[in-house]
mmCIF file of C-alpha atoms in Angstrom:
data_model
loop_
_atom_site.group_PDB
_atom_site.id
_atom_site.type_symbol
_atom_site.label_atom_id
_atom_site.label_comp_id
_atom_site.label_asym_id
_atom_site.label_seq_id
_atom_site.Cartn_x
_atom_site.Cartn_y
_atom_site.Cartn_z
ATOM 1 C CA MET A 558 -24.860 -40.571 -18.572
ATOM 2 C CA THR A 559 -25.249 -44.021 -17.896
ATOM 3 C CA ILE A 560 -23.014 -45.807 -15.596
ATOM 4 C CA SER A 561 -21.078 -47.670 -18.232
ATOM 5 C CA ARG A 562 -20.250 -44.309 -19.907
ATOM 6 C CA ARG A 563 -19.259 -42.728 -16.002
ATOM 7 C CA LEU A 564 -17.013 -45.495 -15.714
ATOM 8 C CA ILE A 565 -15.449 -45.338 -20.045
ATOM 9 C CA ALA A 566 -15.061 -41.652 -19.152
ATOM 10 C CA ALA A 567 -12.977 -41.641 -15.656
ATOM 11 C CA SER A 568 -10.915 -45.155 -17.193
ATOM 12 C CA VAL A 569 -9.819 -43.032 -20.331
ATOM 13 C CA PHE A 570 -9.532 -39.523 -18.208
ATOM 14 C CA GLY A 571 -7.498 -42.481 -15.941
ATOM 15 C CA LEU A 572 -5.086 -42.905 -18.773
ATOM 16 C CA CYS A 573 -4.281 -39.524 -19.566
ATOM 17 C CA LEU A 574 -3.969 -38.432 -16.622
ATOM 18 C CA ILE A 575 -1.031 -41.760 -16.420
ATOM 19 C CA SER A 576 0.428 -40.421 -19.901
ATOM 20 C CA ALA A 577 1.199 -37.070 -18.822
ATOM 21 C CA VAL A 578 2.630 -37.358 -15.125
ATOM 22 C CA GLY A 579 4.289 -40.551 -17.040
ATOM 23 C CA CYS A 580 6.231 -37.899 -19.683
ATOM 24 C CA ALA A 581 6.893 -35.503 -16.727
ATOM 25 C CA ALA A 582 10.576 -34.663 -15.951
ATOM 26 C CA THR A 583 12.033 -34.624 -12.039
ATOM 27 C CA ARG A 584 14.653 -33.990 -10.579
ATOM 28 C CA THR A 585 16.897 -37.506 -11.787
ATOM 29 C CA THR A 586 14.088 -37.792 -15.172
ATOM 30 C CA GLU A 587 14.228 -37.031 -17.617
ATOM 31 C CA SER A 588 10.654 -35.590 -20.203
ATOM 32 C CA THR A 589 10.615 -38.065 -23.351
ATOM 33 C CA GLY A 590 11.225 -34.006 -25.281
ATOM 34 C CA GLU A 591 14.066 -33.552 -22.551
ATOM 35 C CA TYR A 592 15.511 -37.108 -23.497
ATOM 36 C CA PHE A 593 15.397 -36.572 -27.690
ATOM 37 C CA ASP A 594 17.078 -33.235 -27.032
ATOM 38 C CA ASP A 595 19.774 -34.697 -25.370
ATOM 39 C CA THR A 596 19.608 -37.407 -27.545
ATOM 40 C CA ALA A 597 20.557 -34.696 -30.791
ATOM 41 C CA ILE A 598 23.170 -32.751 -28.229
ATOM 42 C CA THR A 599 25.321 -36.362 -27.518
ATOM 43 C CA THR A 600 25.409 -37.205 -31.598
ATOM 44 C CA SER A 601 25.999 -33.742 -32.096
ATOM 45 C CA VAL A 602 28.737 -33.738 -30.045
ATOM 46 C CA LYS A 603 30.023 -37.630 -31.542
ATOM 47 C CA ALA A 604 29.962 -36.096 -34.591
ATOM 48 C CA ALA A 605 32.276 -32.758 -34.238
ATOM 49 C CA LEU A 606 34.963 -35.520 -32.544
ATOM 50 C CA LEU A 607 34.699 -37.642 -34.742
ATOM 51 C CA ALA A 608 35.756 -34.396 -37.749
ATOM 52 C CA GLU A 609 38.080 -33.467 -35.507
ATOM 53 C CA ALA A 610 41.291 -34.373 -37.137
ATOM 54 C CA ASP A 611 43.635 -34.568 -33.696
ATOM 55 C CA ILE A 612 41.826 -36.125 -32.050
ATOM 56 C CA LYS A 613 41.487 -40.295 -31.368
ATOM 57 C CA SER A 614 37.611 -40.129 -30.758
ATOM 58 C CA PHE A 615 36.701 -43.516 -30.181
ATOM 59 C CA ASP A 616 38.384 -43.219 -27.283
ATOM 60 C CA ILE A 617 35.361 -40.353 -25.837
ATOM 61 C CA ASN A 618 31.874 -41.623 -24.153
ATOM 62 C CA VAL A 619 30.029 -38.403 -24.862
ATOM 63 C CA GLU A 620 27.115 -38.304 -21.766
ATOM 64 C CA THR A 621 24.134 -35.923 -21.969
ATOM 65 C CA PHE A 622 21.632 -35.152 -19.041
ATOM 66 C CA ARG A 623 19.714 -31.624 -19.412
ATOM 67 C CA GLY A 624 22.241 -30.372 -21.779
ATOM 68 C CA ASP A 625 25.318 -30.824 -18.821
ATOM 69 C CA VAL A 626 27.381 -32.617 -21.457
ATOM 70 C CA GLN A 627 29.822 -35.144 -20.117
ATOM 71 C CA LEU A 628 33.495 -36.880 -22.020
ATOM 72 C CA SER A 629 35.602 -39.449 -20.113
ATOM 73 C CA GLY A 630 37.767 -41.721 -22.066
ATOM 74 C CA PHE A 631 40.900 -41.784 -23.093
ATOM 75 C CA VAL A 632 43.472 -39.138 -24.742
ATOM 76 C CA ASN A 633 46.718 -38.922 -25.845
ATOM 77 C CA SER A 634 47.649 -35.070 -24.741
ATOM 78 C CA GLN A 635 46.499 -31.960 -22.823
ATOM 79 C CA ASN A 636 45.913 -30.700 -25.701
ATOM 80 C CA GLN A 637 43.716 -33.208 -27.550
ATOM 81 C CA ILE A 638 41.324 -33.289 -23.979
ATOM 82 C CA GLU A 639 41.474 -29.066 -24.678
ATOM 83 C CA ARG A 640 40.138 -29.730 -28.176
ATOM 84 C CA ALA A 641 37.849 -31.920 -26.817
ATOM 85 C CA ILE A 642 36.328 -29.899 -24.336
ATOM 86 C CA ALA A 643 35.912 -26.845 -26.798
ATOM 87 C CA VAL A 644 34.487 -29.178 -29.614
ATOM 88 C CA ALA A 645 31.944 -29.915 -27.231
ATOM 89 C CA ARG A 646 30.661 -26.629 -25.946
ATOM 90 C CA GLN A 647 30.527 -24.918 -29.569
ATOM 91 C CA GLN A 648 27.803 -27.705 -30.499
ATOM 92 C CA LYS A 649 24.094 -26.393 -29.896
ATOM 93 C CA GLY A 650 22.252 -27.072 -26.879
ATOM 94 C CA VAL A 651 24.972 -28.001 -25.168
ATOM 95 C CA LYS A 652 25.000 -25.587 -22.062
ATOM 96 C CA SER A 653 27.537 -27.383 -19.746
ATOM 97 C CA VAL A 654 30.796 -29.234 -20.649
ATOM 98 C CA LYS A 655 32.561 -31.847 -17.332
ATOM 99 C CA ASN A 656 35.400 -33.392 -18.296
ATOM 100 C CA ASP A 657 36.243 -36.992 -17.349
ATOM 101 C CA LEU A 658 38.623 -36.973 -19.698
ATOM 102 C CA ARG A 659 42.273 -38.686 -19.439
ATOM 103 C CA ILE A 660 44.963 -39.107 -20.738
ATOM 104 C CA LYS A 661 46.470 -42.195 -22.014
ATOM 105 C CA THR A 662 50.019 -44.288 -19.980
ATOM 106 C CA SER A 663 51.959 -45.541 -21.435
#
């Protein structure tokens, strides 16, 4: 193999290695697949909350990291908090739900 072919082969191998490492997950970041899974979970939870007549879901923020869903924002009652948590837990792919919802004060 000539030097130029070795150089090209090494460059291609290096790019493949960098690409593979770039998609890998760490303790504080998601892999590409996990990111898309979490996006799908977030969308599913938001849609389910919007479908609930008893919840004013526009004031609820949904974030997902590795299947763990965090609900935050403001609702009108404790019943709405409990219902939002129950709805989120029912969605496919949800591992846990962290509640950071607050009741609005007048």
